[in-house]
Amino acid sequence: MIINISHLIKGNSDKIDIKTQMHHLLPESKDDSIEVGGILYVEDNVLKVDLQVKAQVHLVCSRCIEEFICPLNLHLQESYNLVEDQGILQNETIDLTELLRENILLNLPIKPLCTENCNGLCAECGTNLNILSCKCKEEQVDPRLSVLKNLLNGDE
C-alpha cells in the first residue's frame, strides 16, 4: 500500500484520508479481506499514521484442523520523523504494506480455535468430535504405566 505524501511534506494539505481494500497481504493465507481506513498528517516534521484495520483472515483450527475465518479489528498508530527516517520515505511516498502485514501477524491468535469449546479430533481414530462421536475406548493406559494405576486402586 504505497501512498504519495508529497502534498503533506510540502504543506499543501492538512491530511490524507485513506480508504482501501487489500487482498493477498499474507502470503500463507488465501482470499483474506482487509479493509484499511484512516488518516496521515504531518505535525512538527513528524508523519503521523492513524489507521483502522478490519480483516477476515482464514486460519486452521489447532484442535480439529478445520478452516475458519478469524475477524480482526486493529487500531494502528505510527510516527515517522521526516528528517531522520529517510529510509522509510522514498520519492515522497510511504509504503505501509509491511506495517499492516506485521501488525496483522502479531495479532493473530497463537493457538487458533474455530470455537472456544472445540472438541478437536479423537486421538485414536481421528474423527472430528465436533461433528461425530466415536466408539473409541476413552481411557487407554500406556502399558508401561499400568503399575501406577494399581497404586490408585490400592491393590498393592
Short mmCIF file of N, CA and C in Angstrom, two decimals:
data_model
loop_
_atom_site.label_atom_id
_atom_site.label_comp_id
_atom_site.label_asym_id
_atom_site.label_seq_id
_atom_site.Cartn_x
_atom_site.Cartn_y
_atom_site.Cartn_z
N MET A 1 0.85 -1.16 0.00
CA MET A 1 0.00 0.00 0.00
C MET A 1 0.90 1.23 0.00
N ILE A 2 1.20 1.74 -1.17
CA ILE A 2 2.09 2.88 -1.34
C ILE A 2 1.25 4.15 -1.44
N ILE A 3 1.59 5.14 -0.61
CA ILE A 3 0.82 6.38 -0.56
C ILE A 3 1.74 7.55 -0.87
N ASN A 4 1.30 8.40 -1.77
CA ASN A 4 2.05 9.61 -2.11
C ASN A 4 1.78 10.66 -1.04
N ILE A 5 2.84 11.11 -0.35
CA ILE A 5 2.69 12.09 0.72
C ILE A 5 3.35 13.43 0.37
N SER A 6 3.57 13.70 -0.92
CA SER A 6 4.24 14.93 -1.33
C SER A 6 3.45 16.16 -0.92
N HIS A 7 2.11 16.11 -0.96
CA HIS A 7 1.29 17.26 -0.54
C HIS A 7 1.47 17.55 0.94
N LEU A 8 1.61 16.50 1.74
CA LEU A 8 1.81 16.69 3.18
C LEU A 8 3.18 17.29 3.47
N ILE A 9 4.20 16.79 2.80
CA ILE A 9 5.57 17.25 3.03
C ILE A 9 5.71 18.72 2.65
N LYS A 10 5.09 19.11 1.55
CA LYS A 10 5.19 20.49 1.07
C LYS A 10 4.24 21.43 1.80
N GLY A 11 3.36 20.89 2.64
CA GLY A 11 2.44 21.73 3.39
C GLY A 11 1.21 22.15 2.62
N ASN A 12 0.94 21.49 1.49
CA ASN A 12 -0.23 21.83 0.67
C ASN A 12 -1.52 21.18 1.16
N SER A 13 -1.40 20.28 2.11
CA SER A 13 -2.58 19.56 2.58
C SER A 13 -2.47 19.32 4.08
N ASP A 14 -3.61 19.31 4.77
CA ASP A 14 -3.62 19.05 6.21
C ASP A 14 -3.49 17.57 6.51
N LYS A 15 -4.18 16.76 5.72
CA LYS A 15 -4.19 15.32 5.97
C LYS A 15 -4.53 14.58 4.69
N ILE A 16 -4.24 13.30 4.71
CA ILE A 16 -4.62 12.42 3.60
C ILE A 16 -5.54 11.35 4.19
N ASP A 17 -6.74 11.25 3.65
CA ASP A 17 -7.68 10.21 4.06
C ASP A 17 -7.43 8.96 3.25
N ILE A 18 -7.47 7.83 3.94
CA ILE A 18 -7.22 6.54 3.28
C ILE A 18 -8.46 5.68 3.47
N LYS A 19 -8.89 5.06 2.41
CA LYS A 19 -9.94 4.03 2.49
C LYS A 19 -9.67 3.08 1.34
N THR A 20 -9.27 1.88 1.67
CA THR A 20 -8.93 0.92 0.62
C THR A 20 -9.18 -0.50 1.10
N GLN A 21 -9.24 -1.41 0.16
CA GLN A 21 -9.33 -2.84 0.47
C GLN A 21 -8.10 -3.52 -0.10
N MET A 22 -7.59 -4.48 0.65
CA MET A 22 -6.40 -5.21 0.21
C MET A 22 -6.69 -6.70 0.26
N HIS A 23 -6.02 -7.41 -0.62
CA HIS A 23 -6.09 -8.87 -0.65
C HIS A 23 -4.67 -9.40 -0.79
N HIS A 24 -4.47 -10.63 -0.40
CA HIS A 24 -3.19 -11.32 -0.55
C HIS A 24 -2.05 -10.61 0.18
N LEU A 25 -2.36 -9.99 1.31
CA LEU A 25 -1.31 -9.35 2.11
C LEU A 25 -0.48 -10.39 2.84
N LEU A 26 -1.14 -11.48 3.24
CA LEU A 26 -0.45 -12.57 3.93
C LEU A 26 -0.24 -13.70 2.93
N PRO A 27 1.00 -13.97 2.55
CA PRO A 27 1.25 -14.98 1.52
C PRO A 27 0.83 -16.38 1.92
N GLU A 28 0.80 -16.67 3.22
CA GLU A 28 0.45 -18.01 3.66
C GLU A 28 -1.06 -18.23 3.75
N SER A 29 -1.83 -17.20 3.46
CA SER A 29 -3.27 -17.30 3.55
C SER A 29 -3.90 -16.99 2.19
N LYS A 30 -5.13 -17.40 2.03
CA LYS A 30 -5.79 -17.18 0.74
C LYS A 30 -7.05 -16.34 0.93
N ASP A 31 -7.31 -15.49 -0.01
CA ASP A 31 -8.55 -14.71 -0.08
C ASP A 31 -8.88 -13.95 1.20
N ASP A 32 -7.88 -13.41 1.88
CA ASP A 32 -8.16 -12.62 3.07
C ASP A 32 -8.68 -11.25 2.65
N SER A 33 -9.70 -10.78 3.34
CA SER A 33 -10.25 -9.46 3.06
C SER A 33 -9.76 -8.50 4.14
N ILE A 34 -9.08 -7.44 3.71
CA ILE A 34 -8.52 -6.47 4.65
C ILE A 34 -9.00 -5.09 4.24
N GLU A 35 -9.68 -4.42 5.15
CA GLU A 35 -10.20 -3.08 4.91
C GLU A 35 -9.39 -2.10 5.76
N VAL A 36 -8.83 -1.09 5.11
CA VAL A 36 -7.98 -0.12 5.80
C VAL A 36 -8.59 1.26 5.64
N GLY A 37 -8.71 1.97 6.76
CA GLY A 37 -9.18 3.34 6.74
C GLY A 37 -8.40 4.16 7.75
N GLY A 38 -8.25 5.43 7.50
CA GLY A 38 -7.54 6.25 8.45
C GLY A 38 -7.01 7.52 7.82
N ILE A 39 -6.09 8.17 8.53
CA ILE A 39 -5.52 9.43 8.05
C ILE A 39 -4.02 9.45 8.24
N LEU A 40 -3.37 10.26 7.41
CA LEU A 40 -1.95 10.57 7.54
C LEU A 40 -1.86 12.09 7.63
N TYR A 41 -1.04 12.58 8.54
CA TYR A 41 -0.85 14.03 8.66
C TYR A 41 0.54 14.30 9.21
N VAL A 42 1.02 15.52 8.97
CA VAL A 42 2.35 15.93 9.43
C VAL A 42 2.17 16.92 10.57
N GLU A 43 2.94 16.68 11.63
CA GLU A 43 2.92 17.56 12.80
C GLU A 43 4.35 17.70 13.31
N ASP A 44 4.92 18.90 13.23
CA ASP A 44 6.29 19.17 13.68
C ASP A 44 7.32 18.24 13.03
N ASN A 45 7.29 18.16 11.71
CA ASN A 45 8.21 17.31 10.93
C ASN A 45 8.09 15.82 11.27
N VAL A 46 6.96 15.42 11.78
CA VAL A 46 6.71 14.01 12.08
C VAL A 46 5.45 13.59 11.32
N LEU A 47 5.60 12.55 10.50
CA LEU A 47 4.46 12.00 9.78
C LEU A 47 3.72 11.06 10.73
N LYS A 48 2.46 11.35 10.97
CA LYS A 48 1.63 10.54 11.86
C LYS A 48 0.69 9.67 11.01
N VAL A 49 0.67 8.40 11.34
CA VAL A 49 -0.19 7.44 10.64
C VAL A 49 -1.17 6.90 11.67
N ASP A 50 -2.46 7.07 11.39
CA ASP A 50 -3.51 6.60 12.29
C ASP A 50 -4.50 5.78 11.45
N LEU A 51 -4.47 4.46 11.62
CA LEU A 51 -5.24 3.56 10.77
C LEU A 51 -6.16 2.66 11.57
N GLN A 52 -7.30 2.35 10.99
CA GLN A 52 -8.22 1.33 11.48
C GLN A 52 -8.17 0.19 10.47
N VAL A 53 -7.95 -1.02 10.94
CA VAL A 53 -7.83 -2.17 10.05
C VAL A 53 -8.86 -3.21 10.46
N LYS A 54 -9.67 -3.63 9.49
CA LYS A 54 -10.62 -4.73 9.69
C LYS A 54 -10.21 -5.84 8.74
N ALA A 55 -9.97 -7.01 9.29
CA ALA A 55 -9.51 -8.12 8.46
C ALA A 55 -10.31 -9.38 8.74
N GLN A 56 -10.48 -10.18 7.70
CA GLN A 56 -11.09 -11.51 7.80
C GLN A 56 -10.00 -12.48 7.35
N VAL A 57 -9.34 -13.12 8.30
CA VAL A 57 -8.19 -13.96 8.00
C VAL A 57 -8.59 -15.43 8.08
N HIS A 58 -8.24 -16.20 7.06
CA HIS A 58 -8.50 -17.64 7.05
C HIS A 58 -7.43 -18.34 7.87
N LEU A 59 -7.85 -19.11 8.87
CA LEU A 59 -6.93 -19.86 9.72
C LEU A 59 -7.38 -21.31 9.79
N VAL A 60 -6.51 -22.16 10.35
CA VAL A 60 -6.84 -23.56 10.57
C VAL A 60 -6.87 -23.79 12.08
N CYS A 61 -7.96 -24.39 12.56
CA CYS A 61 -8.12 -24.66 13.99
C CYS A 61 -7.03 -25.62 14.46
N SER A 62 -6.43 -25.30 15.59
CA SER A 62 -5.34 -26.13 16.09
C SER A 62 -5.84 -27.41 16.77
N ARG A 63 -7.14 -27.54 16.99
CA ARG A 63 -7.68 -28.77 17.59
C ARG A 63 -8.31 -29.69 16.56
N CYS A 64 -9.15 -29.16 15.69
CA CYS A 64 -9.90 -30.02 14.76
C CYS A 64 -9.41 -29.91 13.32
N ILE A 65 -8.43 -29.09 13.07
CA ILE A 65 -7.81 -28.81 11.77
C ILE A 65 -8.82 -28.42 10.67
N GLU A 66 -9.94 -27.82 11.07
CA GLU A 66 -10.90 -27.27 10.12
C GLU A 66 -10.55 -25.82 9.86
N GLU A 67 -10.79 -25.36 8.63
CA GLU A 67 -10.52 -23.97 8.29
C GLU A 67 -11.68 -23.10 8.80
N PHE A 68 -11.34 -21.89 9.30
CA PHE A 68 -12.36 -20.95 9.76
C PHE A 68 -11.86 -19.53 9.50
N ILE A 69 -12.76 -18.57 9.62
CA ILE A 69 -12.40 -17.17 9.40
C ILE A 69 -12.30 -16.48 10.75
N CYS A 70 -11.17 -15.82 10.96
CA CYS A 70 -10.90 -15.09 12.20
C CYS A 70 -11.03 -13.59 11.92
N PRO A 71 -12.00 -12.90 12.56
CA PRO A 71 -12.11 -11.46 12.34
C PRO A 71 -11.11 -10.70 13.23
N LEU A 72 -10.47 -9.68 12.67
CA LEU A 72 -9.54 -8.84 13.42
C LEU A 72 -9.94 -7.39 13.24
N ASN A 73 -9.93 -6.63 14.33
CA ASN A 73 -10.13 -5.20 14.30
C ASN A 73 -8.96 -4.56 15.01
N LEU A 74 -8.16 -3.79 14.27
CA LEU A 74 -6.94 -3.21 14.83
C LEU A 74 -6.95 -1.70 14.67
N HIS A 75 -6.35 -1.04 15.64
CA HIS A 75 -6.12 0.40 15.55
C HIS A 75 -4.61 0.60 15.59
N LEU A 76 -4.04 1.13 14.51
CA LEU A 76 -2.60 1.30 14.40
C LEU A 76 -2.24 2.78 14.41
N GLN A 77 -1.25 3.11 15.21
CA GLN A 77 -0.71 4.47 15.23
C GLN A 77 0.80 4.36 15.10
N GLU A 78 1.36 5.10 14.15
CA GLU A 78 2.80 5.06 13.92
C GLU A 78 3.26 6.47 13.59
N SER A 79 4.49 6.77 13.97
CA SER A 79 5.08 8.08 13.69
C SER A 79 6.41 7.89 12.99
N TYR A 80 6.65 8.73 11.98
CA TYR A 80 7.91 8.70 11.25
C TYR A 80 8.48 10.11 11.21
N ASN A 81 9.70 10.28 11.67
CA ASN A 81 10.36 11.57 11.62
C ASN A 81 10.80 11.82 10.18
N LEU A 82 10.32 12.90 9.59
CA LEU A 82 10.61 13.18 8.19
C LEU A 82 12.08 13.50 7.95
N VAL A 83 12.79 13.94 8.98
CA VAL A 83 14.20 14.28 8.83
C VAL A 83 15.07 13.04 9.01
N GLU A 84 14.78 12.23 10.02
CA GLU A 84 15.64 11.09 10.36
C GLU A 84 15.29 9.81 9.63
N ASP A 85 14.02 9.58 9.34
CA ASP A 85 13.57 8.32 8.74
C ASP A 85 13.49 8.40 7.22
N GLN A 86 14.53 8.85 6.58
CA GLN A 86 14.52 8.98 5.13
C GLN A 86 14.47 7.62 4.44
N GLY A 87 14.88 6.55 5.11
CA GLY A 87 14.82 5.21 4.52
C GLY A 87 13.40 4.75 4.32
N ILE A 88 12.49 5.21 5.18
CA ILE A 88 11.08 4.83 5.08
C ILE A 88 10.42 5.60 3.92
N LEU A 89 10.78 6.86 3.79
CA LEU A 89 10.17 7.72 2.78
C LEU A 89 11.02 7.71 1.51
N GLN A 90 10.47 7.24 0.43
CA GLN A 90 11.20 7.19 -0.83
C GLN A 90 10.37 7.87 -1.91
N ASN A 91 10.99 8.85 -2.60
CA ASN A 91 10.32 9.58 -3.67
C ASN A 91 9.00 10.20 -3.20
N GLU A 92 9.01 10.71 -2.00
CA GLU A 92 7.84 11.35 -1.39
C GLU A 92 6.64 10.41 -1.31
N THR A 93 6.91 9.13 -1.13
CA THR A 93 5.86 8.13 -0.91
C THR A 93 6.23 7.32 0.32
N ILE A 94 5.24 6.67 0.88
CA ILE A 94 5.48 5.77 2.00
C ILE A 94 4.73 4.48 1.73
N ASP A 95 5.39 3.37 2.00
CA ASP A 95 4.79 2.05 1.80
C ASP A 95 4.36 1.50 3.16
N LEU A 96 3.06 1.36 3.37
CA LEU A 96 2.51 0.90 4.64
C LEU A 96 2.21 -0.60 4.63
N THR A 97 2.58 -1.28 3.56
CA THR A 97 2.28 -2.71 3.43
C THR A 97 2.90 -3.52 4.57
N GLU A 98 4.17 -3.28 4.84
CA GLU A 98 4.86 -4.06 5.87
C GLU A 98 4.31 -3.75 7.26
N LEU A 99 3.96 -2.50 7.52
CA LEU A 99 3.35 -2.11 8.80
C LEU A 99 2.05 -2.88 9.01
N LEU A 100 1.22 -2.94 7.97
CA LEU A 100 -0.06 -3.66 8.06
C LEU A 100 0.17 -5.16 8.25
N ARG A 101 1.05 -5.72 7.43
CA ARG A 101 1.31 -7.16 7.50
C ARG A 101 1.83 -7.57 8.87
N GLU A 102 2.81 -6.84 9.39
CA GLU A 102 3.38 -7.16 10.70
C GLU A 102 2.34 -7.10 11.81
N ASN A 103 1.52 -6.06 11.80
CA ASN A 103 0.53 -5.91 12.87
C ASN A 103 -0.57 -6.95 12.78
N ILE A 104 -0.95 -7.34 11.58
CA ILE A 104 -1.94 -8.41 11.46
C ILE A 104 -1.36 -9.73 11.97
N LEU A 105 -0.13 -10.02 11.58
CA LEU A 105 0.51 -11.27 12.04
C LEU A 105 0.70 -11.28 13.56
N LEU A 106 1.05 -10.15 14.14
CA LEU A 106 1.25 -10.08 15.59
C LEU A 106 -0.05 -10.23 16.36
N ASN A 107 -1.17 -9.92 15.73
CA ASN A 107 -2.46 -10.00 16.41
C ASN A 107 -3.23 -11.28 16.12
N LEU A 108 -2.66 -12.17 15.33
CA LEU A 108 -3.30 -13.47 15.12
C LEU A 108 -3.14 -14.32 16.38
N PRO A 109 -4.12 -15.14 16.68
CA PRO A 109 -4.00 -15.99 17.88
C PRO A 109 -2.87 -17.01 17.73
N ILE A 110 -2.17 -17.26 18.84
CA ILE A 110 -1.08 -18.23 18.83
C ILE A 110 -1.63 -19.63 18.61
N LYS A 111 -2.74 -19.91 19.26
CA LYS A 111 -3.41 -21.21 19.11
C LYS A 111 -4.82 -20.94 18.57
N PRO A 112 -4.96 -20.87 17.24
CA PRO A 112 -6.27 -20.54 16.69
C PRO A 112 -7.29 -21.65 16.93
N LEU A 113 -8.47 -21.24 17.39
CA LEU A 113 -9.56 -22.18 17.63
C LEU A 113 -10.79 -21.72 16.87
N CYS A 114 -11.48 -22.66 16.22
CA CYS A 114 -12.69 -22.31 15.48
C CYS A 114 -13.79 -21.83 16.43
N THR A 115 -13.88 -22.46 17.60
CA THR A 115 -14.77 -22.03 18.68
C THR A 115 -14.05 -22.30 20.00
N GLU A 116 -14.46 -21.59 21.03
CA GLU A 116 -13.83 -21.78 22.35
C GLU A 116 -13.99 -23.21 22.86
N ASN A 117 -15.11 -23.84 22.56
CA ASN A 117 -15.37 -25.19 23.05
C ASN A 117 -15.18 -26.25 21.97
N CYS A 118 -14.20 -26.06 21.09
CA CYS A 118 -13.90 -27.04 20.05
C CYS A 118 -13.44 -28.34 20.71
N ASN A 119 -14.02 -29.47 20.29
CA ASN A 119 -13.69 -30.77 20.87
C ASN A 119 -12.48 -31.43 20.22
N GLY A 120 -12.06 -30.94 19.08
CA GLY A 120 -10.87 -31.47 18.43
C GLY A 120 -11.11 -32.80 17.74
N LEU A 121 -10.02 -33.56 17.60
CA LEU A 121 -10.06 -34.86 16.94
C LEU A 121 -9.86 -35.97 17.96
N CYS A 122 -10.43 -37.14 17.68
CA CYS A 122 -10.20 -38.32 18.52
C CYS A 122 -8.74 -38.75 18.33
N ALA A 123 -8.06 -39.01 19.43
CA ALA A 123 -6.65 -39.40 19.36
C ALA A 123 -6.47 -40.79 18.76
N GLU A 124 -7.49 -41.62 18.80
CA GLU A 124 -7.40 -42.98 18.28
C GLU A 124 -7.76 -43.09 16.80
N CYS A 125 -8.95 -42.59 16.44
CA CYS A 125 -9.44 -42.80 15.07
C CYS A 125 -9.39 -41.55 14.21
N GLY A 126 -9.19 -40.38 14.80
CA GLY A 126 -9.09 -39.14 14.03
C GLY A 126 -10.42 -38.52 13.67
N THR A 127 -11.51 -38.98 14.25
CA THR A 127 -12.83 -38.41 13.97
C THR A 127 -12.93 -37.00 14.53
N ASN A 128 -13.52 -36.10 13.75
CA ASN A 128 -13.76 -34.74 14.24
C ASN A 128 -14.89 -34.82 15.26
N LEU A 129 -14.58 -34.59 16.51
CA LEU A 129 -15.55 -34.76 17.60
C LEU A 129 -16.57 -33.63 17.65
N ASN A 130 -16.41 -32.59 16.86
CA ASN A 130 -17.43 -31.55 16.75
C ASN A 130 -18.58 -32.00 15.87
N ILE A 131 -18.32 -32.96 14.97
CA ILE A 131 -19.32 -33.42 14.02
C ILE A 131 -19.90 -34.77 14.43
N LEU A 132 -19.03 -35.71 14.77
CA LEU A 132 -19.45 -37.07 15.12
C LEU A 132 -18.84 -37.47 16.46
N SER A 133 -19.46 -38.45 17.08
CA SER A 133 -18.82 -39.05 18.24
C SER A 133 -18.32 -40.42 17.82
N CYS A 134 -17.28 -40.88 18.47
CA CYS A 134 -16.71 -42.17 18.07
C CYS A 134 -16.88 -43.19 19.19
N LYS A 135 -16.61 -44.43 18.90
CA LYS A 135 -16.77 -45.52 19.85
C LYS A 135 -15.43 -45.96 20.45
N CYS A 136 -14.42 -45.14 20.28
CA CYS A 136 -13.10 -45.49 20.81
C CYS A 136 -13.12 -45.51 22.33
N LYS A 137 -12.32 -46.40 22.87
CA LYS A 137 -12.20 -46.51 24.31
C LYS A 137 -11.58 -45.21 24.83
N GLU A 138 -12.26 -44.56 25.79
CA GLU A 138 -11.79 -43.26 26.25
C GLU A 138 -10.50 -43.33 27.04
N GLU A 139 -10.41 -44.33 27.89
CA GLU A 139 -9.24 -44.38 28.77
C GLU A 139 -8.36 -45.56 28.40
N GLN A 140 -7.33 -45.30 27.67
CA GLN A 140 -6.36 -46.32 27.36
C GLN A 140 -5.10 -46.01 28.14
N VAL A 141 -4.65 -46.97 28.89
CA VAL A 141 -3.47 -46.77 29.72
C VAL A 141 -2.26 -47.32 29.01
N ASP A 142 -1.22 -46.52 29.01
CA ASP A 142 0.06 -46.95 28.46
C ASP A 142 0.52 -48.15 29.30
N PRO A 143 0.86 -49.30 28.68
CA PRO A 143 1.24 -50.49 29.45
C PRO A 143 2.42 -50.22 30.38
N ARG A 144 3.26 -49.30 30.05
CA ARG A 144 4.41 -49.00 30.92
C ARG A 144 3.98 -48.32 32.21
N LEU A 145 2.77 -47.75 32.20
CA LEU A 145 2.29 -47.05 33.39
C LEU A 145 1.21 -47.83 34.14
N SER A 146 0.95 -49.05 33.74
CA SER A 146 -0.12 -49.83 34.37
C SER A 146 0.15 -50.08 35.85
N VAL A 147 1.41 -50.15 36.25
CA VAL A 147 1.76 -50.33 37.66
C VAL A 147 1.27 -49.15 38.48
N LEU A 148 1.33 -47.96 37.93
CA LEU A 148 0.85 -46.77 38.64
C LEU A 148 -0.64 -46.80 38.83
N LYS A 149 -1.37 -47.38 37.88
CA LYS A 149 -2.82 -47.49 38.01
C LYS A 149 -3.20 -48.37 39.21
N ASN A 150 -2.39 -49.41 39.44
CA ASN A 150 -2.64 -50.28 40.59
C ASN A 150 -2.49 -49.51 41.89
N LEU A 151 -1.58 -48.55 41.93
CA LEU A 151 -1.41 -47.75 43.14
C LEU A 151 -2.66 -46.95 43.47
N LEU A 152 -3.33 -46.46 42.45
CA LEU A 152 -4.55 -45.70 42.68
C LEU A 152 -5.68 -46.58 43.15
N ASN A 153 -5.69 -47.85 42.72
CA ASN A 153 -6.72 -48.79 43.14
C ASN A 153 -6.51 -49.31 44.56
N GLY A 154 -5.31 -49.12 45.09
CA GLY A 154 -5.00 -49.61 46.42
C GLY A 154 -4.73 -51.09 46.46
N ASP A 155 -4.42 -51.75 45.35
CA ASP A 155 -4.16 -53.18 45.30
C ASP A 155 -2.82 -53.54 45.90
N GLU A 156 -1.84 -52.66 45.82
CA GLU A 156 -0.52 -53.02 46.32
C GLU A 156 -0.15 -52.23 47.53
#
